[in-house]
Coordinates of C-alpha atoms and ligand atoms in Angstrom, one line a residue:
X263 CA 134.8 160.4 145.5
X264 CA 133.6 163.5 143.6
X265 CA 131.9 166.5 145.2
X266 CA 128.9 167.7 143.2
X267 CA 127.4 171.1 143.8
X268 CA 124.1 172.3 142.3
X269 CA 124.3 175.9 141.2
X270 CA 121.1 177.9 141.5
X271 CA 119.6 181.3 140.5
X272 CA 116.6 181.6 142.8
X273 CA 114.6 178.4 142.1
X274 CA 116.2 177.8 138.7
X275 CA 118.9 175.2 138.4
X276 CA 121.8 176.8 136.5
X277 CA 124.0 173.8 136.4
X278 CA 126.3 171.4 138.3
X279 CA 129.9 172.0 139.4
X280 CA 131.8 168.8 139.9
X281 CA 135.2 168.4 141.6
X282 CA 137.1 165.3 140.6
X283 CA 139.2 164.7 143.7
X284 CA 141.5 162.2 141.9
X285 CA 142.6 164.7 139.3
X286 CA 141.8 167.8 141.5
X287 CA 140.0 169.1 138.5
X288 CA 136.7 171.0 138.2
X289 CA 134.0 170.8 135.6
X290 CA 130.8 172.8 135.2
X291 CA 127.8 171.8 133.0
X292 CA 124.7 173.9 132.5
X293 CA 121.4 172.2 133.2
X294 CA 119.2 171.4 130.1
X295 CA 116.4 173.5 131.6
X296 CA 118.7 176.5 131.9
X297 CA 119.9 176.4 128.4
X298 CA 116.5 175.7 126.9
X299 CA 115.0 178.6 128.9
X300 CA 117.6 181.0 127.5
X301 CA 119.5 181.5 130.8
X302 CA 122.6 183.6 130.8
X303 CA 126.1 182.2 130.6
X304 CA 128.1 182.5 133.8
X305 CA 131.0 184.3 132.0
X306 CA 132.6 184.6 128.6
X307 CA 134.9 181.8 129.6
X308 CA 132.0 179.5 130.5
X309 CA 129.7 179.8 127.4
X310 CA 126.4 177.9 127.2
X311 CA 127.7 176.1 124.1
X312 CA 131.5 175.5 124.6
X313 CA 133.8 175.0 121.6
X314 CA 134.1 171.3 120.7
X315 CA 137.9 171.5 120.9
X316 CA 138.1 172.9 124.4
X317 CA 140.4 170.7 126.5
X318 CA 139.3 169.4 129.9
X319 CA 142.3 171.2 131.4
X320 CA 141.3 174.6 130.0
X321 CA 137.7 174.1 131.1
X322 CA 138.7 173.0 134.5
X323 CA 140.9 176.1 135.0
X324 CA 138.1 178.3 133.7
X325 CA 135.6 176.8 136.1
X326 CA 138.0 177.0 139.1
X327 CA 138.8 180.7 138.3
X328 CA 135.2 181.7 138.0
X329 CA 134.1 180.0 141.3
X330 CA 137.2 181.0 143.3
X331 CA 136.4 184.6 142.5
X332 CA 133.2 184.3 144.7
X333 CA 135.1 183.5 147.9
X334 CA 136.0 186.1 150.5
X335 CA 139.7 186.9 151.0
X336 CA 141.9 187.7 154.0
X337 CA 140.7 186.9 157.5
X338 CA 137.2 186.0 156.4
X339 CA 138.6 183.2 154.2
X340 CA 140.7 182.0 157.1
X341 CA 137.7 182.0 159.4
X342 CA 135.5 180.2 156.8
X343 CA 138.1 177.5 156.3
X344 CA 138.7 176.9 160.0
X345 CA 135.0 177.1 161.0
X346 CA 134.2 174.3 158.6
X347 CA 137.5 172.4 159.0
X348 CA 138.3 172.8 155.3
X349 CA 141.6 173.7 153.8
X350 CA 141.8 177.2 152.5
X351 CA 142.7 175.7 149.1
X352 CA 139.6 173.5 149.0
X353 CA 137.3 175.5 146.7
X354 CA 134.5 173.0 146.4
X355 CA 134.2 172.6 150.2
X356 CA 134.3 176.4 150.7
X357 CA 131.6 177.0 148.1
X358 CA 129.4 174.5 149.8
X359 CA 130.0 176.1 153.2
X360 CA 129.4 179.7 151.9
X361 CA 127.0 179.1 149.1
X362 CA 123.8 180.5 150.5
X363 CA 124.4 184.0 149.4
X364 CA 127.3 185.0 147.2
X365 CA 127.8 188.2 145.2
X366 CA 125.2 188.3 142.5
X367 CA 122.4 185.7 142.3
X368 CA 124.1 182.3 142.6
X369 CA 123.5 179.8 145.4
X370 CA 125.1 176.4 146.0
X371 CA 123.6 173.2 147.4
X372 CA 124.9 169.7 147.6
X373 CA 121.4 168.2 147.1
X374 CA 118.7 168.6 144.5
X375 CA 116.4 170.9 146.5
X376 CA 116.3 174.5 145.4
X377 CA 117.5 176.6 148.4
X378 CA 114.4 178.8 148.1
X379 CA 112.1 175.9 148.7
X380 CA 113.2 175.3 152.3
X381 CA 111.2 176.3 155.3
X382 CA 110.9 179.9 156.4
X383 CA 112.8 181.2 159.5
X384 CA 112.7 184.8 160.5
X385 CA 115.8 186.9 159.9
X386 CA 118.0 187.6 163.0
X387 CA 117.8 191.0 164.6
X388 CA 121.1 193.0 164.6
X389 CA 120.9 195.6 167.3
X390 CA 123.3 198.6 167.4
X391 CA 124.7 197.8 170.9
X392 CA 125.5 194.2 169.8
X393 CA 127.1 195.4 166.6
X394 CA 129.2 197.9 168.6
X395 CA 130.4 195.2 170.9
X396 CA 131.4 193.0 168.0
X397 CA 133.2 195.9 166.3
X398 CA 135.3 196.4 169.5
X399 CA 135.9 192.7 169.9
X400 CA 137.5 192.2 166.5
X401 CA 141.1 192.0 167.5
X402 CA 140.3 188.6 169.2
X403 CA 136.9 187.7 167.8
X404 CA 136.1 187.2 164.1
X405 CA 133.6 189.7 162.7
X406 CA 132.2 187.4 160.2
X407 CA 131.1 184.6 162.6
X408 CA 127.8 185.2 164.4
X409 CA 125.9 182.6 166.5
X410 CA 128.6 180.2 165.6
X411 CA 127.9 180.6 161.9
X412 CA 129.8 182.2 159.1
X413 CA 127.9 185.3 157.7
X414 CA 130.0 186.6 154.9
X415 CA 130.3 185.2 151.5
X416 CA 131.5 188.1 149.3
X417 CA 134.9 188.9 148.1
X418 CA 137.4 191.5 149.6
X419 CA 139.9 191.9 152.4
X420 CA 138.2 194.4 154.7
X421 CA 135.9 193.4 157.6
X422 CA 132.3 193.6 156.4
X423 CA 128.9 192.2 157.0
X424 CA 126.0 191.7 154.6
X425 CA 122.8 192.7 156.2
X426 CA 119.1 193.0 155.4
X427 CA 117.6 196.4 156.2
X428 CA 113.8 196.4 156.8
X429 CA 112.1 199.7 157.7
X430 CA 115.4 201.0 159.0
X431 CA 116.1 198.0 161.2
X432 CA 119.1 195.7 160.5
X433 CA 118.9 191.9 160.4
X434 CA 121.3 189.1 159.5
X435 CA 119.8 186.8 156.8
X436 CA 119.1 183.4 158.4
X437 CA 118.1 181.3 155.4
X438 CA 118.4 181.4 151.7
X439 CA 114.9 183.0 151.6
X440 CA 116.4 186.2 153.0
X441 CA 118.8 188.2 150.9
X442 CA 121.0 191.0 152.3
X443 CA 120.3 194.5 150.9
X444 CA 123.3 196.4 152.3
X445 CA 127.0 195.9 153.2
X446 CA 128.3 197.3 156.5
X447 CA 132.0 198.2 156.7
X448 CA 133.4 199.3 160.1
X449 CA 136.8 201.0 160.5
X450 CA 139.6 198.5 159.9
X451 CA 141.3 197.1 163.0
X452 CA 144.7 198.4 161.9
X453 CA 145.0 201.8 163.6
X454 CA 147.1 203.0 160.7
X455 CA 144.0 202.8 158.5
X456 CA 141.9 205.0 160.9
X457 CA 139.5 207.2 159.1
X458 CA 138.9 204.6 156.3
X459 CA 135.1 204.8 156.5
X460 CA 135.3 208.6 156.1
X461 CA 137.8 208.2 153.2
X462 CA 135.5 205.7 151.4
X463 CA 132.4 207.8 152.1
X464 CA 134.1 211.0 150.7
X465 CA 135.1 209.1 147.5
X466 CA 131.7 207.5 147.0
X467 CA 129.8 210.8 147.6
X468 CA 132.2 212.6 145.2
X469 CA 131.6 210.0 142.6
X470 CA 127.9 210.5 142.8
X471 CA 128.3 214.3 142.7
X472 CA 130.3 214.1 139.4
X473 CA 127.6 211.7 138.0
X474 CA 129.5 208.4 138.1
X475 CA 127.0 205.5 138.5
X476 CA 127.9 204.5 142.0
X477 CA 126.4 202.5 144.9
X478 CA 124.6 204.7 147.5
X479 CA 126.6 205.0 150.7
X480 CA 126.2 206.8 154.1
X481 CA 127.9 206.9 157.4
X482 CA 126.1 205.6 160.5
X483 CA 127.3 205.5 164.1
X484 CA 126.6 202.6 166.5
X485 CA 128.4 204.6 168.0
X486 CA 131.5 203.4 166.1
X487 CA 131.4 204.6 162.5
X488 CA 130.0 202.1 160.1
X489 CA 129.8 202.7 156.3
X490 CA 126.4 201.5 155.0
X491 CA 126.5 200.7 151.3
X492 CA 123.4 199.7 149.3
X493 CA 123.8 196.5 147.3
X494 CA 123.3 197.1 143.7
X495 CA 122.8 193.4 143.1
X496 CA 119.6 193.4 145.2
X497 CA 116.2 194.7 144.3
X498 CA 113.9 195.4 147.2
X499 CA 110.1 195.3 146.7
X500 CA 108.7 197.3 149.6
X501 CA 105.1 195.9 150.0
X502 CA 106.2 192.2 150.1
X503 CA 109.7 192.7 151.5
X504 CA 110.9 190.3 148.8
X505 CA 114.5 190.9 147.7
X506 CA 115.3 189.8 144.2
X507 CA 118.9 188.9 143.5
X508 CA 120.4 190.3 140.3
X509 CA 123.3 188.3 138.8
X510 CA 126.6 190.2 138.4
X511 CA 130.2 189.2 137.8
X512 CA 133.4 190.9 138.8
X513 CA 136.2 192.0 136.5
X514 CA 138.2 188.9 137.1
X515 CA 135.3 186.7 136.1
X516 CA 134.7 188.8 133.0
X517 CA 138.3 188.5 132.0
X518 CA 138.4 184.8 132.9
X519 CA 141.3 185.4 135.3
X520 CA 142.0 183.8 138.7
X521 CA 141.7 185.9 141.9
X522 CA 145.5 186.5 142.1
X523 CA 145.5 188.1 138.7
X524 CA 143.4 191.0 139.8
X525 CA 146.4 193.2 139.5
X526 CA 148.1 193.9 136.2
X527 CA 151.5 192.9 137.5
X528 CA 150.4 189.6 139.2
X529 CA 153.9 188.8 140.4
X530 CA 154.5 192.2 141.9
X531 CA 156.7 195.1 140.8
X532 CA 160.1 193.7 141.8
X533 CA 162.7 194.3 139.1
X534 CA 162.7 190.7 137.7
X535 CA 158.9 190.4 137.5
X536 CA 157.5 193.9 136.9
X537 CA 157.4 193.4 133.1
X538 CA 155.1 190.4 133.4
X539 CA 151.8 192.2 133.0
X540 CA 149.5 189.2 132.4
X541 CA 146.9 190.3 135.0
X542 CA 143.9 192.5 134.5
X543 CA 144.6 195.6 132.6
X544 CA 142.7 198.6 131.3
X545 CA 143.4 197.4 127.7
X546 CA 142.0 193.9 128.4
X547 CA 138.8 195.4 129.8
X548 CA 138.3 197.7 126.8
X549 CA 138.8 194.8 124.4
X550 CA 135.9 192.9 126.0
X551 CA 133.8 196.0 126.5
X552 CA 134.0 196.5 122.7
X553 CA 132.5 193.1 122.0
X554 CA 128.9 193.3 120.9
X555 CA 128.2 189.7 121.5
X556 CA 129.1 190.2 125.2
X557 CA 127.9 193.7 126.0
X558 CA 124.3 195.0 125.9
X559 CA 125.6 198.3 124.6
X560 CA 129.3 198.7 123.9
X561 CA 129.3 202.6 123.8
X562 CA 127.9 203.2 127.2
X563 CA 130.0 200.4 128.7
X564 CA 133.2 201.8 127.3
X565 CA 132.4 205.4 128.4
X566 CA 131.3 204.2 131.8
X567 CA 134.6 202.2 132.3
X568 CA 136.7 205.1 131.0
X569 CA 135.1 207.5 133.5
X570 CA 135.7 204.8 136.2
X571 CA 139.4 204.6 135.3
X572 CA 139.8 208.4 135.3
X573 CA 138.1 208.8 138.6
X574 CA 140.4 206.3 140.3
X575 CA 143.4 208.4 139.2
X576 CA 141.7 211.6 140.4
X577 CA 141.0 210.2 143.9
X578 CA 144.4 208.4 144.1
X579 CA 142.9 204.9 144.4
X580 CA 145.8 202.5 143.9
X581 CA 143.7 199.5 144.7
X582 CA 141.2 199.8 141.7
X583 CA 141.8 196.1 140.7
X584 CA 139.6 193.8 138.7
X585 CA 137.5 192.7 141.6
X586 CA 136.6 196.3 142.3
X587 CA 134.5 196.6 139.2
X588 CA 131.4 194.5 138.3
X589 CA 129.0 193.8 135.5
X590 CA 125.3 193.0 135.6
X591 CA 124.6 189.8 133.7
X592 CA 121.4 188.5 132.2
X593 CA 120.2 186.8 129.0
X594 CA 120.5 190.2 127.2
X595 CA 124.3 190.2 127.9
X596 CA 126.5 192.3 130.2
X597 CA 126.4 195.9 131.5
X598 CA 128.7 197.9 133.8
X599 CA 127.4 197.9 137.4
X600 CA 127.7 200.9 139.7
X601 CA 131.1 201.7 141.2
X602 CA 132.1 200.6 144.7
X603 CA 135.1 200.3 147.0
X604 CA 136.3 203.8 146.0
X605 CA 139.1 204.7 148.4
X606 CA 141.8 207.4 148.2
X607 CA 144.9 205.3 149.1
X608 CA 147.2 208.3 148.6
X609 CA 145.4 209.9 151.5
X610 CA 146.3 207.0 153.8
X611 CA 149.8 208.4 154.4
X612 CA 150.5 206.6 157.7
X613 CA 149.5 203.2 156.5
X614 CA 152.2 202.3 154.1
X615 CA 149.6 201.3 151.5
X616 CA 150.8 200.8 148.0
X617 CA 151.4 203.9 145.9
X618 CA 151.5 201.8 142.8
X619 CA 148.4 201.6 140.6
X620 CA 146.6 198.2 140.3
X621 CA 146.3 198.8 136.5
X622 CA 148.6 201.1 134.6
X623 CA 147.6 204.1 132.6
X624 CA 149.5 203.4 129.5
X625 CA 152.8 202.1 131.0
X626 CA 152.7 204.3 134.1
X627 CA 151.9 202.7 137.5
X628 CA 152.6 205.9 139.5
X629 CA 149.3 207.6 140.2
X630 CA 151.0 211.0 141.0
X631 CA 152.7 211.3 137.7
X632 CA 150.1 210.3 135.1
X633 CA 150.6 212.7 132.3
X634 CA 149.4 213.3 128.7
X635 CA 151.7 210.6 127.2
X636 CA 150.3 207.9 129.5
X637 CA 146.7 208.8 128.8
X638 CA 147.4 209.0 125.0
X639 CA 149.1 205.6 125.2
X640 CA 146.2 204.1 127.1
X641 CA 143.8 205.5 124.4
X642 CA 145.9 204.1 121.6
X643 CA 146.2 200.6 123.1
X644 CA 142.6 200.5 124.1
X645 CA 141.3 201.9 120.8
X646 CA 139.5 204.8 122.3
X647 CA 139.5 208.3 120.8
X648 CA 142.2 210.4 122.6
X649 CA 139.8 213.4 122.2
X650 CA 137.2 211.5 124.4
X651 CA 139.9 210.7 127.0
X652 CA 141.0 214.3 127.1
X653 CA 137.4 215.7 127.4
X654 CA 136.4 213.2 130.1
X655 CA 139.5 213.9 132.1
X656 CA 139.0 217.6 131.9
X657 CA 135.3 217.4 132.7
X658 CA 135.7 215.0 135.6
X659 CA 138.6 217.0 137.1
X660 CA 136.7 220.2 136.9
X661 CA 133.6 218.7 138.4
X662 CA 135.5 217.1 141.3
X663 CA 137.2 220.5 142.1
X664 CA 133.8 222.2 142.0
X665 CA 132.0 219.6 144.1
X666 CA 134.7 219.1 146.8
X667 CA 133.6 221.8 149.2
X668 CA 130.0 220.5 149.2
X669 CA 131.2 216.9 149.7
X670 CA 133.4 218.0 152.6
X671 CA 130.4 219.6 154.2
X672 CA 128.2 216.5 153.6
X673 CA 130.8 214.1 155.1
X674 CA 131.2 216.3 158.2
X675 CA 127.4 216.5 158.6
X676 CA 127.4 212.7 158.6
X677 CA 130.0 212.7 161.5
X678 CA 133.0 211.9 159.3
X679 CA 136.6 212.3 160.5
X680 CA 137.7 215.9 159.8
X681 CA 141.4 215.1 159.3
X682 CA 140.6 212.4 156.8
X683 CA 138.2 214.5 154.8
X684 CA 140.9 217.1 154.5
X685 CA 143.5 214.6 153.4
X686 CA 141.3 213.1 150.7
X687 CA 140.4 216.6 149.6
X688 CA 144.1 217.6 149.3
X689 CA 144.9 214.5 147.3
X690 CA 141.9 215.0 144.9
X691 CA 142.9 218.7 144.4
X692 CA 146.5 217.8 143.6
X693 CA 145.4 214.9 141.3
X694 CA 142.8 217.1 139.5
X695 CA 145.4 219.9 139.0
X696 CA 147.9 217.5 137.4
X697 CA 145.1 216.1 135.2
X698 CA 144.0 219.6 134.0
X699 CA 147.6 220.6 133.4
X700 CA 148.0 217.8 130.9
X701 CA 144.6 217.2 129.3
X702 CA 145.1 219.5 126.3
X703 CA 148.3 217.7 125.4
X704 CA 146.7 214.3 125.0
X705 CA 145.4 214.9 121.5
X706 CA 148.7 216.3 120.4
X707 CA 150.5 213.0 120.9
X708 CA 150.0 210.8 117.9
X709 CA 150.6 207.1 117.3
X710 CA 154.2 207.9 116.0
X711 CA 155.2 208.8 119.5
X712 CA 154.7 205.3 120.8
Ligands
ATP255 N1 127.3 198.1 146.6 C1 127.6 196.8 146.3 N2 126.6 196.0 145.7 C2 126.9 194.7 145.4 N3 128.1 194.1 145.6 C3 129.0 194.8 146.2 C4 128.9 196.2 146.5 N4 130.0 196.6 147.0 C5 130.9 195.6 147.0 N5 130.3 194.5 146.5 C6 130.9 193.2 146.3 O1 131.5 192.8 147.5 C7 132.9 192.7 147.3 C8 133.7 193.3 148.4 O2 133.4 194.6 148.6 P1 134.5 195.7 148.7 O3 135.3 195.7 147.4 O4 133.9 197.0 149.0 O5 135.4 195.1 149.9 P2 136.9 195.3 150.3 O6 137.1 194.3 151.4 O7 137.1 196.7 150.7 O8 137.7 194.9 149.0 P3 139.3 195.0 148.8 O9 139.8 193.6 149.1 O10 139.3 195.4 147.3 O11 139.8 196.1 149.7 C9 133.2 193.3 146.0 O12 134.3 192.7 145.3 C10 131.9 193.1 145.2 O13 131.8 191.8 144.6
MG256 MG1 137.2 195.5 147.0

């Protein structure tokens, strides 16, 4: 028996995903209406008109990779699997269970009815005191299951909840007619990660202050601190309260990689495997961002991504992997989406988090020792002008140093944790000083040095 899932964008049928249970193989076919109406392709690996010589194995792997990237990770994935009595490895079953609201615009049903056409039920109120109780209950009670139903269907490891904010009141979406507008992130349960909401808020506000395109974020207290992040893949129309879903894909989907290749060294950095760098890398991103057939505008996409890469080093974010960058997608091609999940991992000194970059600068994975040679090698391999790298590095480092005092004040005004603000601020200052000390040398290093 095969499982067939209809894939929708609002009321439009995008196509059908089929799981052949005998061969454990996926296939995805666009609907005729979608292709004729000029719909967007899901990703570069799943084009509207596939090459004739593409093998079923290749296509099956591409389809699996794309759809697997929509699933949550960590405990939310465990909960999803156990709630629905599905194995964690059963992608089709999980998509069916979680498919009402994924990242971007796609929805999944097992029948032919568009999810939007079903009857209207009101969204479910989410009061602060209930949220507070659920935040406290997390060690023994899953944060993503509410009223016996799983509420989360976006990627990532941290506890989070997708909510609909209407006139300042929070709701949980009850049916496919409702879309969430914000993501709530409480403090992680792990006490070693205490201050994470402040850490992320500081980095997000700093990014906005230095003019990176970044999702809006603020800190709320219920009374536990909750980071409230505006979804950039949702467009809210105030008079009607209608929320339009915008399609976007993450970096793994752009590169056609499976979830576990979100790091450049997919097998880790042990001595025998550290040289296998087949995962997502800065160079692979720049190659695709330079492709005029894929991108709406290659220049802004490359500049935006370069600034994203530099900013991760300046804040000491070692977890800037390929699922922490996204791209808007429509029939006019792809464009870089706002930044999100900006965290200074180097400031989490008690938590034993990795001090190894998700994607290297040149060949260097150590965020504290990224110097001129590494930036120059990155520019060379990625075919970007070293002069541009040097000027953006200088400019972003100077702006971060200038904006830090005001950001510290803003975070404290929002009730942020004073110790964590100082830690993030110390890391950013050190990283910016290192960057400024080497920026002038980047253009001196020529291709003969590599
Ligand atoms: N502001 C936003 N608008 C739309 N989608 C977002 C936004 N922020 C995050 N997402 C989506 O939700 C996913 C999870 O969010 P996020 O990366 O913040 O979670 P996380 O659990 O901290 O991730 P990680 O596992 O990298 O630590 C992202 O991969 C992205 O697809
Ligand atoms: Mg993330």
